[in-house]
mmCIF file of C-alpha atoms in Angstrom:
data_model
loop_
_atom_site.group_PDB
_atom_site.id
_atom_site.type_symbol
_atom_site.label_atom_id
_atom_site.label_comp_id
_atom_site.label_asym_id
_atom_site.label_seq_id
_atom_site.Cartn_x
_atom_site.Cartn_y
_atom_site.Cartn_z
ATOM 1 C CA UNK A 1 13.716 30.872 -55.505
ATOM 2 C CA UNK A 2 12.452 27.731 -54.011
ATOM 3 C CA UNK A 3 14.928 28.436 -50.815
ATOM 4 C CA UNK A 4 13.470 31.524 -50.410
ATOM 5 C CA UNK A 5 9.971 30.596 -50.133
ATOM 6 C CA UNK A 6 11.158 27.864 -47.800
ATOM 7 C CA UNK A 7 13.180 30.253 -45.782
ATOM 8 C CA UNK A 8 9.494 32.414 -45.383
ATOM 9 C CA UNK A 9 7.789 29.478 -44.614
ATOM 10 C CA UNK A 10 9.945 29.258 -41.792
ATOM 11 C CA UNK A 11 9.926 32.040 -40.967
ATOM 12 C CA UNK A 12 5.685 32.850 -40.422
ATOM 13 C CA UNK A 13 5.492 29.283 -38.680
ATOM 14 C CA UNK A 14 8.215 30.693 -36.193
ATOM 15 C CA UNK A 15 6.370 33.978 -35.662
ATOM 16 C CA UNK A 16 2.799 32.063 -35.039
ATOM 17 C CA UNK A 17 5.046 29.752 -32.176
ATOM 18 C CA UNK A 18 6.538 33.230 -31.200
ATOM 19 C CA UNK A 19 2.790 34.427 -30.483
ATOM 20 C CA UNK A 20 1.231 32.046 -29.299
ATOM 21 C CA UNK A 21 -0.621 30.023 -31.942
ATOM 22 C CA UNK A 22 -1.366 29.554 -35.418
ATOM 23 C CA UNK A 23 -1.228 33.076 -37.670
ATOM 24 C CA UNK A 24 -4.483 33.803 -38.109
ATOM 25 C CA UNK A 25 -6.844 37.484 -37.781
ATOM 26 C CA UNK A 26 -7.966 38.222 -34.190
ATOM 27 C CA UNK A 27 -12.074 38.548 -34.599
ATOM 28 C CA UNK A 28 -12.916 42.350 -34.333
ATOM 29 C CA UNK A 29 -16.194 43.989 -32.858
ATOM 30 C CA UNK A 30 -18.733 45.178 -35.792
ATOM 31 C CA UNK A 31 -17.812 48.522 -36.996
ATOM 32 C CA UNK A 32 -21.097 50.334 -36.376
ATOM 33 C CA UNK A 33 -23.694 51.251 -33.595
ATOM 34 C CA UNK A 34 -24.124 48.603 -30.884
ATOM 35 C CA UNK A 35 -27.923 47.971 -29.281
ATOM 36 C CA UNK A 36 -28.294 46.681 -25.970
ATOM 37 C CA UNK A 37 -31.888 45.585 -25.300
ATOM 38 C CA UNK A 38 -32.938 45.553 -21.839
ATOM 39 C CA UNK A 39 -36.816 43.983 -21.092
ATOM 40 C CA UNK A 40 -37.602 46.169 -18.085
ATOM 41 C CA UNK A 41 -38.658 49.792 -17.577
ATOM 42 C CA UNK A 42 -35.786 52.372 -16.904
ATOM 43 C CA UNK A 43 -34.818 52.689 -13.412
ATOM 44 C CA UNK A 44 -34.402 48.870 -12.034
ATOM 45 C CA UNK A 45 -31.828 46.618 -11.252
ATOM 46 C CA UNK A 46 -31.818 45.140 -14.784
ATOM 47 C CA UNK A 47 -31.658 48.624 -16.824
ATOM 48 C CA UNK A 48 -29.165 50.145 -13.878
ATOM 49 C CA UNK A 49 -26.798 46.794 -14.614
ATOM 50 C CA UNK A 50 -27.190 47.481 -18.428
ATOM 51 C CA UNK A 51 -26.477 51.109 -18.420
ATOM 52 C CA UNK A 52 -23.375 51.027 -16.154
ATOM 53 C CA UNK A 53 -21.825 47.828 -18.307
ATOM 54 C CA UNK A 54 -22.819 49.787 -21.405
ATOM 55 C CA UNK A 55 -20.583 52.726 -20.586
ATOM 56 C CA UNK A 56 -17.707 51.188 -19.789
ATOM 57 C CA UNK A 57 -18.230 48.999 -23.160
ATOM 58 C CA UNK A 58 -18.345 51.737 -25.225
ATOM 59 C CA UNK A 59 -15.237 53.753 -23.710
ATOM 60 C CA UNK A 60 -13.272 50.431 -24.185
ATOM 61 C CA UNK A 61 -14.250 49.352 -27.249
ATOM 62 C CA UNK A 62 -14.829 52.723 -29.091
ATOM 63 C CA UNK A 63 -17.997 51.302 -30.186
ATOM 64 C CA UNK A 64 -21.475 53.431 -29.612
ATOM 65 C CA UNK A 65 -23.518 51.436 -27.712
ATOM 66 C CA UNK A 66 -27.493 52.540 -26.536
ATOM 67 C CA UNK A 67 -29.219 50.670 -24.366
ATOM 68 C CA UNK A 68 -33.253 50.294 -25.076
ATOM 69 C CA UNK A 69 -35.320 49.187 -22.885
ATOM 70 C CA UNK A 70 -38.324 46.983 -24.254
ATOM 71 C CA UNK A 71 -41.039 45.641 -21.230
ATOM 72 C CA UNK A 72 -43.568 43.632 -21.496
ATOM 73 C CA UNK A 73 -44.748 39.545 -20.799
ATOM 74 C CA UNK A 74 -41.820 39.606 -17.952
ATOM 75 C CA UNK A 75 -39.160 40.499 -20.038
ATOM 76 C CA UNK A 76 -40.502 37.456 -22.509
ATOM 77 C CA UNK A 77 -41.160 40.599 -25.312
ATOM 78 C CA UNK A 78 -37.525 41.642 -25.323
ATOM 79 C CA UNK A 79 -35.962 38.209 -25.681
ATOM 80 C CA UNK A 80 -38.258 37.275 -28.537
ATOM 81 C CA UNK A 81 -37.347 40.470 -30.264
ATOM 82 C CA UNK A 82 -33.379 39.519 -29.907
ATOM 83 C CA UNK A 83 -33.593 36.199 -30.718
ATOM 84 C CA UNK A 84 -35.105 37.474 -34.438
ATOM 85 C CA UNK A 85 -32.229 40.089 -34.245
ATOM 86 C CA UNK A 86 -28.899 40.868 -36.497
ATOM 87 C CA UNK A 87 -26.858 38.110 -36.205
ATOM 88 C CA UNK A 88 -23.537 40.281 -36.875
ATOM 89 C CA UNK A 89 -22.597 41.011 -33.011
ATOM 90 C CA UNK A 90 -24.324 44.335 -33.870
ATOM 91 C CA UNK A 91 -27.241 43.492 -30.674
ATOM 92 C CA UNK A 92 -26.872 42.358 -27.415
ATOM 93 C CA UNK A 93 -28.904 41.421 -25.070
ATOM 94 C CA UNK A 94 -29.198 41.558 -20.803
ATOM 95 C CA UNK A 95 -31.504 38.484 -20.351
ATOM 96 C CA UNK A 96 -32.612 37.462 -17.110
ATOM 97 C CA UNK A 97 -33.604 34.236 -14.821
ATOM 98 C CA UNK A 98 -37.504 34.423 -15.697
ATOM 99 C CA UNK A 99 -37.585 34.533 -19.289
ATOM 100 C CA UNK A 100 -34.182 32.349 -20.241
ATOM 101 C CA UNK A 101 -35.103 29.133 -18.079
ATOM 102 C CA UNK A 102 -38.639 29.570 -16.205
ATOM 103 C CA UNK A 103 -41.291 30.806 -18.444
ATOM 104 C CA UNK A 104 -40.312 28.093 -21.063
ATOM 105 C CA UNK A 105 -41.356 25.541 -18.599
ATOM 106 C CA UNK A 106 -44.084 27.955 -17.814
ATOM 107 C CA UNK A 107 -46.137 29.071 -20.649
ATOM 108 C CA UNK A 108 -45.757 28.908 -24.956
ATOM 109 C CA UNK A 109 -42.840 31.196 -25.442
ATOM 110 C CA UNK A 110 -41.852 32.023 -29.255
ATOM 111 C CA UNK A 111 -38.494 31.076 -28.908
ATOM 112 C CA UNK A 112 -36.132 28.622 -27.633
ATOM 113 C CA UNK A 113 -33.410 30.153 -25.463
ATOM 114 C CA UNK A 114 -30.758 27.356 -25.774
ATOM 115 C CA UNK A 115 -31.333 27.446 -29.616
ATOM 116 C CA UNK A 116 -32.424 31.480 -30.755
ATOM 117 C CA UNK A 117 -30.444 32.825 -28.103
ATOM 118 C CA UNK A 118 -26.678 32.375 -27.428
ATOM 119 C CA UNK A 119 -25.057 32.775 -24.151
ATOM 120 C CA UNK A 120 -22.303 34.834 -23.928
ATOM 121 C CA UNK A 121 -21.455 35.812 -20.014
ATOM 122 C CA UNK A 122 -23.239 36.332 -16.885
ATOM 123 C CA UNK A 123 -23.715 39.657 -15.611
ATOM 124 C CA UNK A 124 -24.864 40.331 -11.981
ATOM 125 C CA UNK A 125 -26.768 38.350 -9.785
ATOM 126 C CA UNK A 126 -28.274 39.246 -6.232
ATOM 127 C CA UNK A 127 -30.316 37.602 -4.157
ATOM 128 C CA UNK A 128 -34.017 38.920 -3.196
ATOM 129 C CA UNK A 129 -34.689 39.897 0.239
ATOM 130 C CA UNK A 130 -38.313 38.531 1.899
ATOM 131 C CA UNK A 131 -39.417 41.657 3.989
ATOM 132 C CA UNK A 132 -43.700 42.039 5.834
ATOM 133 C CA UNK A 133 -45.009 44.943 6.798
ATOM 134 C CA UNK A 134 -45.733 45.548 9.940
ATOM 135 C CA UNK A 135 -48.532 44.299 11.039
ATOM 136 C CA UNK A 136 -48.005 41.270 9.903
ATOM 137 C CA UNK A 137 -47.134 40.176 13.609
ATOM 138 C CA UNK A 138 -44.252 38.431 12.843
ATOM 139 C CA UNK A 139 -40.692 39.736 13.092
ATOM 140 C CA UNK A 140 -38.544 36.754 12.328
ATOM 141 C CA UNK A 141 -38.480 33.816 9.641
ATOM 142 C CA UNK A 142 -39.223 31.267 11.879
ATOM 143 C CA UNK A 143 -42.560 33.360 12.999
ATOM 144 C CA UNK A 144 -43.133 33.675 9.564
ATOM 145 C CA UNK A 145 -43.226 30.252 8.693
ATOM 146 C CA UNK A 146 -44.697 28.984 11.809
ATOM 147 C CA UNK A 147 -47.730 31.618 10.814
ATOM 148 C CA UNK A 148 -48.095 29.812 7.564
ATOM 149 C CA UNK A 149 -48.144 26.441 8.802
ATOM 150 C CA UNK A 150 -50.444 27.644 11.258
ATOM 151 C CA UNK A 151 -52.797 30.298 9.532
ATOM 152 C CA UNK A 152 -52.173 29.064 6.054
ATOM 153 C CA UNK A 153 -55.106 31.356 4.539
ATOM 154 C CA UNK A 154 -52.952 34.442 6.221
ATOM 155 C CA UNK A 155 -49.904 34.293 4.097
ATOM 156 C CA UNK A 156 -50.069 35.651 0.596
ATOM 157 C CA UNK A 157 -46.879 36.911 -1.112
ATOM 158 C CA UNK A 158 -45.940 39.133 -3.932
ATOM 159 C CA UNK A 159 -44.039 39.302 -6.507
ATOM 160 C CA UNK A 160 -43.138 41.236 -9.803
ATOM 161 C CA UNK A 161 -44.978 38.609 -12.410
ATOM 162 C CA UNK A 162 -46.127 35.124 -13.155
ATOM 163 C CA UNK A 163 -42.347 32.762 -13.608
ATOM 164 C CA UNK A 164 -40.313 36.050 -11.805
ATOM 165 C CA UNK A 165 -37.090 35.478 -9.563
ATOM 166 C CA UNK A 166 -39.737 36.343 -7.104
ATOM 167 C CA UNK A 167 -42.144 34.518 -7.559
ATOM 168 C CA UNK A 168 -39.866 31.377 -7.967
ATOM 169 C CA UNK A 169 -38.453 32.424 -4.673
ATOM 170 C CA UNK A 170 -42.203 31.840 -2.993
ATOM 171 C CA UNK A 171 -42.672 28.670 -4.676
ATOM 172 C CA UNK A 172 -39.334 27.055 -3.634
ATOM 173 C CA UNK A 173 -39.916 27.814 -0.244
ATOM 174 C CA UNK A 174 -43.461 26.340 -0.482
ATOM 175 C CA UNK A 175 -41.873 23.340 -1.471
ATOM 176 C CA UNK A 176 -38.697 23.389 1.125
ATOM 177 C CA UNK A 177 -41.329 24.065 4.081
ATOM 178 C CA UNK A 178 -44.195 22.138 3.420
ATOM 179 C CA UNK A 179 -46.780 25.571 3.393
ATOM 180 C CA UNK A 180 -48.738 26.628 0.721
ATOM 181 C CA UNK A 181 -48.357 30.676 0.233
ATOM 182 C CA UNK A 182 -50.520 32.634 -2.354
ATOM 183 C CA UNK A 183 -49.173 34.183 -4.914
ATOM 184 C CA UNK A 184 -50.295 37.482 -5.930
ATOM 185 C CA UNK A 185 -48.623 38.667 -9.088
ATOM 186 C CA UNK A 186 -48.138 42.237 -9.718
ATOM 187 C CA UNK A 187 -46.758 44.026 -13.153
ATOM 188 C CA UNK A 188 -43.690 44.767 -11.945
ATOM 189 C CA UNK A 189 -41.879 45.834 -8.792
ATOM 190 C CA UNK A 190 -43.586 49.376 -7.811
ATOM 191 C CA UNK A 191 -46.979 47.787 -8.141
ATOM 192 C CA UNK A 192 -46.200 45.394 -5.577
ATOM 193 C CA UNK A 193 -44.388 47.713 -2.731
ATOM 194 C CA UNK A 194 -47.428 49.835 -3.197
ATOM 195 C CA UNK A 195 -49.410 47.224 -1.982
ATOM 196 C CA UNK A 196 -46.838 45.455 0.815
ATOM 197 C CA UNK A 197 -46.577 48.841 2.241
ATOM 198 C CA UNK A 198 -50.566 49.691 1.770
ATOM 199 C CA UNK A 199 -50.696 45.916 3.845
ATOM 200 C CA UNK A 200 -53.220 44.605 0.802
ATOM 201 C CA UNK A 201 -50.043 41.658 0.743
ATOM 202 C CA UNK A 202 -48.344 40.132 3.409
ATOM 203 C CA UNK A 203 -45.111 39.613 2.367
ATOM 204 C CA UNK A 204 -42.562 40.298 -0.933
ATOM 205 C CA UNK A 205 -39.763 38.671 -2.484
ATOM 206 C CA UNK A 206 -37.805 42.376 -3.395
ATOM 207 C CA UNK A 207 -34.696 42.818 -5.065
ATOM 208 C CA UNK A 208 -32.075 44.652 -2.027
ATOM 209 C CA UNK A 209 -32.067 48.445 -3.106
ATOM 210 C CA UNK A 210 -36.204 48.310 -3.815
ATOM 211 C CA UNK A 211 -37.021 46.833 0.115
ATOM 212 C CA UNK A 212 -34.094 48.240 2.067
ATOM 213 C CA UNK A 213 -35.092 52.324 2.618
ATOM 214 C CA UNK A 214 -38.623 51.045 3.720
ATOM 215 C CA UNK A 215 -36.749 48.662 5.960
ATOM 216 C CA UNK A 216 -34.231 52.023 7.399
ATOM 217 C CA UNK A 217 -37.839 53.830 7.646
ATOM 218 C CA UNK A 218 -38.997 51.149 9.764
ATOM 219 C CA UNK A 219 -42.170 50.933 7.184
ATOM 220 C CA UNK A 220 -40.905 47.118 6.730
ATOM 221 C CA UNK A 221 -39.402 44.094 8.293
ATOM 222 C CA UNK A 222 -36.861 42.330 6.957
ATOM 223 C CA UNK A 223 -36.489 38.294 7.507
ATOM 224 C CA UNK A 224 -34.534 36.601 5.284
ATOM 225 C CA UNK A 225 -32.792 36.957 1.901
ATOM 226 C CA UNK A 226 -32.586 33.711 -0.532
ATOM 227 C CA UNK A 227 -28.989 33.255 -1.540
ATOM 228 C CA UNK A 228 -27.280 30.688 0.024
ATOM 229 C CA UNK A 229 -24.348 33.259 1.808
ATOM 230 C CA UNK A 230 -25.171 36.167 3.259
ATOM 231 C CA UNK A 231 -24.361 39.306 0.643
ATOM 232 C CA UNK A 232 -21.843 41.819 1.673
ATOM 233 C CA UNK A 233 -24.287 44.932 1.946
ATOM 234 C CA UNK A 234 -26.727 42.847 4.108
ATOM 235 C CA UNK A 235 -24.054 40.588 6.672
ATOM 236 C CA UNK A 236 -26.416 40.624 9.494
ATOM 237 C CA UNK A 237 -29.583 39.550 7.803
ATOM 238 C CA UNK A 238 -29.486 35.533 7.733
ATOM 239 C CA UNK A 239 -30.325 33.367 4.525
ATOM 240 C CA UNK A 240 -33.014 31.080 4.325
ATOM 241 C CA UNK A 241 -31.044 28.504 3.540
ATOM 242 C CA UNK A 242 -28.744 28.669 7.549
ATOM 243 C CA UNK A 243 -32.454 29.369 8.713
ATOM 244 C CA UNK A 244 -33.092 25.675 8.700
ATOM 245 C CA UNK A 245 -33.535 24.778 4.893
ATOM 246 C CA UNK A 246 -29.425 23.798 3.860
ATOM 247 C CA UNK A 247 -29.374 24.287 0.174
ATOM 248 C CA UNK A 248 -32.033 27.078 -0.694
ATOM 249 C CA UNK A 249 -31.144 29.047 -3.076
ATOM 250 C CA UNK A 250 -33.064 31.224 -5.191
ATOM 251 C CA UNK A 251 -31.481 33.928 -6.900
ATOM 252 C CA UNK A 252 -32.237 37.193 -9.478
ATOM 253 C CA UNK A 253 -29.983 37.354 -12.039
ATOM 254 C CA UNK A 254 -28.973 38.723 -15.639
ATOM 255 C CA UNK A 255 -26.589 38.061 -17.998
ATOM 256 C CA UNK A 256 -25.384 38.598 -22.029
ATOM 257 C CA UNK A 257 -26.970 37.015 -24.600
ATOM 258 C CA UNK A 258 -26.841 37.658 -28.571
ATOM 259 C CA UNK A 259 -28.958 36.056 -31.243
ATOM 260 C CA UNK A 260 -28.800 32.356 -31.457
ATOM 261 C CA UNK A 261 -27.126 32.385 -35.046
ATOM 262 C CA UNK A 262 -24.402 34.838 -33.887
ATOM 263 C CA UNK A 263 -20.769 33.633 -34.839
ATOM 264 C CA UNK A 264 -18.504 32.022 -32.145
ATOM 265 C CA UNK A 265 -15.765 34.234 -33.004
ATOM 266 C CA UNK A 266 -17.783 37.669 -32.476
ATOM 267 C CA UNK A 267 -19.563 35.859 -29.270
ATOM 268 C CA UNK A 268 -15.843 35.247 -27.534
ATOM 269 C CA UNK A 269 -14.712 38.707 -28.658
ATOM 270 C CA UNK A 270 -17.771 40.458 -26.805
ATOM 271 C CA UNK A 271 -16.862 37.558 -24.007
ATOM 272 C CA UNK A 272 -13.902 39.063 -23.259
ATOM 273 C CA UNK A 273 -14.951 42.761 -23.421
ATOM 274 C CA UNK A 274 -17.940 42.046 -20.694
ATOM 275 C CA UNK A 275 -15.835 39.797 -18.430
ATOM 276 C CA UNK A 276 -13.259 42.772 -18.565
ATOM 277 C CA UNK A 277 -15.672 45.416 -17.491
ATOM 278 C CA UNK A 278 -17.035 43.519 -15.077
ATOM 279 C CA UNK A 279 -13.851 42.546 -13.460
ATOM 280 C CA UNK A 280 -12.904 46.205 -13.727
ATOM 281 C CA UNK A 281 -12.328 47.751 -9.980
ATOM 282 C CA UNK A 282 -14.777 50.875 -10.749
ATOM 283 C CA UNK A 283 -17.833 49.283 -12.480
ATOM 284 C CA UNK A 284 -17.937 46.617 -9.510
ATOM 285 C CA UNK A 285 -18.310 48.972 -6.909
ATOM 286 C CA UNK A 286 -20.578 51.171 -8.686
ATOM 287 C CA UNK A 287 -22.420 48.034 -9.412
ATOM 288 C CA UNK A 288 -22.300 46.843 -5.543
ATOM 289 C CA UNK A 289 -23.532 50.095 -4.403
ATOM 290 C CA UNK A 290 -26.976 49.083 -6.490
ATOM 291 C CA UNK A 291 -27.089 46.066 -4.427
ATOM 292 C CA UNK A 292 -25.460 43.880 -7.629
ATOM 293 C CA UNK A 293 -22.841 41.600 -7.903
ATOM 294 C CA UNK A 294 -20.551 41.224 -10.703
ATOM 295 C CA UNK A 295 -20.706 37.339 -12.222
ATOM 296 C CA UNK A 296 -18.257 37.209 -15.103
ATOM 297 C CA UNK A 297 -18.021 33.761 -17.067
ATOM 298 C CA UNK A 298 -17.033 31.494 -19.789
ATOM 299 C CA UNK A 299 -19.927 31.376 -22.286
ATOM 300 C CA UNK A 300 -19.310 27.687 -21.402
ATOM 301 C CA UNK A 301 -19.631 28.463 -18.022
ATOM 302 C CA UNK A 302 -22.850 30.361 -18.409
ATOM 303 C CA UNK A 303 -24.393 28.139 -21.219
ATOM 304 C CA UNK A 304 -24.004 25.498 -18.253
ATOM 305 C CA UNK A 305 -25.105 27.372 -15.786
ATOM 306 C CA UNK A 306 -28.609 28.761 -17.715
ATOM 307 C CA UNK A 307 -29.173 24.628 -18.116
ATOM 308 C CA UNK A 308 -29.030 24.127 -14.347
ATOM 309 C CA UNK A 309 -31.430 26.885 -13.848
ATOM 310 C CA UNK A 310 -33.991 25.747 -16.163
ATOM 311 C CA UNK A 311 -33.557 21.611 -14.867
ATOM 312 C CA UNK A 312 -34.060 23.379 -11.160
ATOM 313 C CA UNK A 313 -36.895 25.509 -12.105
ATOM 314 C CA UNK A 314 -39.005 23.198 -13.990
ATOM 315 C CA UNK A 315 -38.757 20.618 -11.521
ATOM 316 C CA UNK A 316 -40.141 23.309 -9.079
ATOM 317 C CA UNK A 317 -43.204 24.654 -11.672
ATOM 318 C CA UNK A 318 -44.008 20.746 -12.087
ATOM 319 C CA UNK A 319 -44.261 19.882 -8.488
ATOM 320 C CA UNK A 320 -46.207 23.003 -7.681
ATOM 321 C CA UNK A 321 -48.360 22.156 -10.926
ATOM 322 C CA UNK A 322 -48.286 26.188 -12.084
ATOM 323 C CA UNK A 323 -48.027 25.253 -15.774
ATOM 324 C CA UNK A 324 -50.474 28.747 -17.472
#
């Protein structure tokens, strides 16, 4: 009897080095509906990312996954609401650059995003693109910032709400160029094309796909865009950063997140569904043809990368003293 046991013992040891590792259950998905919470209104760049991921999700996990879209505070209203969430893998979460590591640094928040939230991958990122309208009298970025050095009382810029990729973007390049731009904070994206196009604001930190048919209409002038290479659906528009400020770099982004006391085995098992649909040839070019680029990582990778972020961003909100 006893060589018999032995001879299993053997036997499941052998099969674990057969496979790869130790015997033990492969983490599965939660068997019920999934919830992806979005913080914008339908129609942008963050719900268009969420919607196209969340299809693919659902085909390849057989799970049913809707996507609801809760605005408000800058997207501040949806992370709160997730990091209070089911911690059972059942709700997900597209957070973004504003919320996750600048209004922290800005304002009270209710949560802590490196504690009540817990990274899981990054999800697109694009860089915003700083467009005038025209009669601003400048058609270059070099007239532009020679205008604000110059005319400093001129040069006002927009952007989509207080601690927003784009209003981050106008800050850093305060900083990098030694001008002082107002900032003119609108509710979200329409409300400030309405006015850059209406010429009650200068200038606007827009996401690609928002700016560029004003641009073809010739209702607006593009100057620069803020990543630090030039993105593949805008190769002849130059960067800030080869414009002569090496380094700038201010970028829009979202990614996955799940509540904070989410286990580490669901987190790597929805890891490894979002890193395959975003390295999946059909969801990156629908996702490209929005103007977004597919950033699949490690939730080390990302955890690492959301701490960068927030170091770089509150050493920005401190110099340009913008604490609310």
């Amino acid at each position: 009897m006893k060589k018999h046991v032995l001879m299993a013992g053997i036997l499941c040891c052998a099969g674990a080095l057969l496979t790869g590792g130790p015997a033990r259950a492969v983490q599965d998905l939660p068997d019920k509906p999934i919830t992806l919470i979005v913080g914008f209104v339908a129609g942008g760049a963050a719900d268009t990312s969420a919607r196209v991921v969340a299809e693919k999700l659902a085909e390849n996990t057989g799970r049913s996954i809707a996507v609801v879209n809760k605005p408000g505070a800058g997207g501040n209203i949806a992370h709160q609401y997730v990091a209070n969430g089911p911690d059972d893998g059942s709700m997900l979460l597209l957070g973004s650059v504003g919320p996750l590591t600048v209004a922290p640094h800005l304002m009270d928040v209710p949560y802590d995003p490196f504690k009540d939230l817990a990274p899981i991958s990054g999800g697109v990122n694009f860089p915003n693109v700083l467009v005038v309208h025209k009669a601003a009298g400048v058609k270059t970025f070099k007239e532009f910032i020679a205008l604000a050095k110059s005319d400093p009382d001129k040069v006002d810029f927009a952007s989509t709400g207080y601690g927003s990729a784009s209003h981050m973007a106008g800050e850093l390049l305060n900083i990098e160029a030694g001008i002082n731009m107002v900032h003119v904070p609108y509710k979200g994206g329409a409300q400030a094309m309405q006015d850059l196009l209406g010429e009650r604001v200068m200038s606007y930190f827009s996401a690609p796909p928002t700016a560029m048919p004003y641009v073809e209409q010739g209702r607006l002038i593009p100057l620069a865009t803020t990543g630090l290479k030039r993105p593949d659906f805008l190769p002849d528009l130059p960067t800030i950063a080869e414009s002569g400020y090496p380094g700038f770099e201010a970028l829009n982004w979202y990614a996955f997140v799940a509540p904070g006391k989410t286990p580490p085995a669901i987190l790597d098992r929805w890891n490894e569904e979002i890193v395959k649909v975003l390295n999946d040839p059909k969801v990156k070019k629908t996702l490209s043809e929005h103007g977004l680029i597919p950033h699949p990582t490690t939730r080390e990778e990302f955890a690492a990368f959301m701490h960068k972020e927030s170091d770089k961003w509150a050493r920005i909100i401190k110099e340009r003293h913008l604490k609310k």
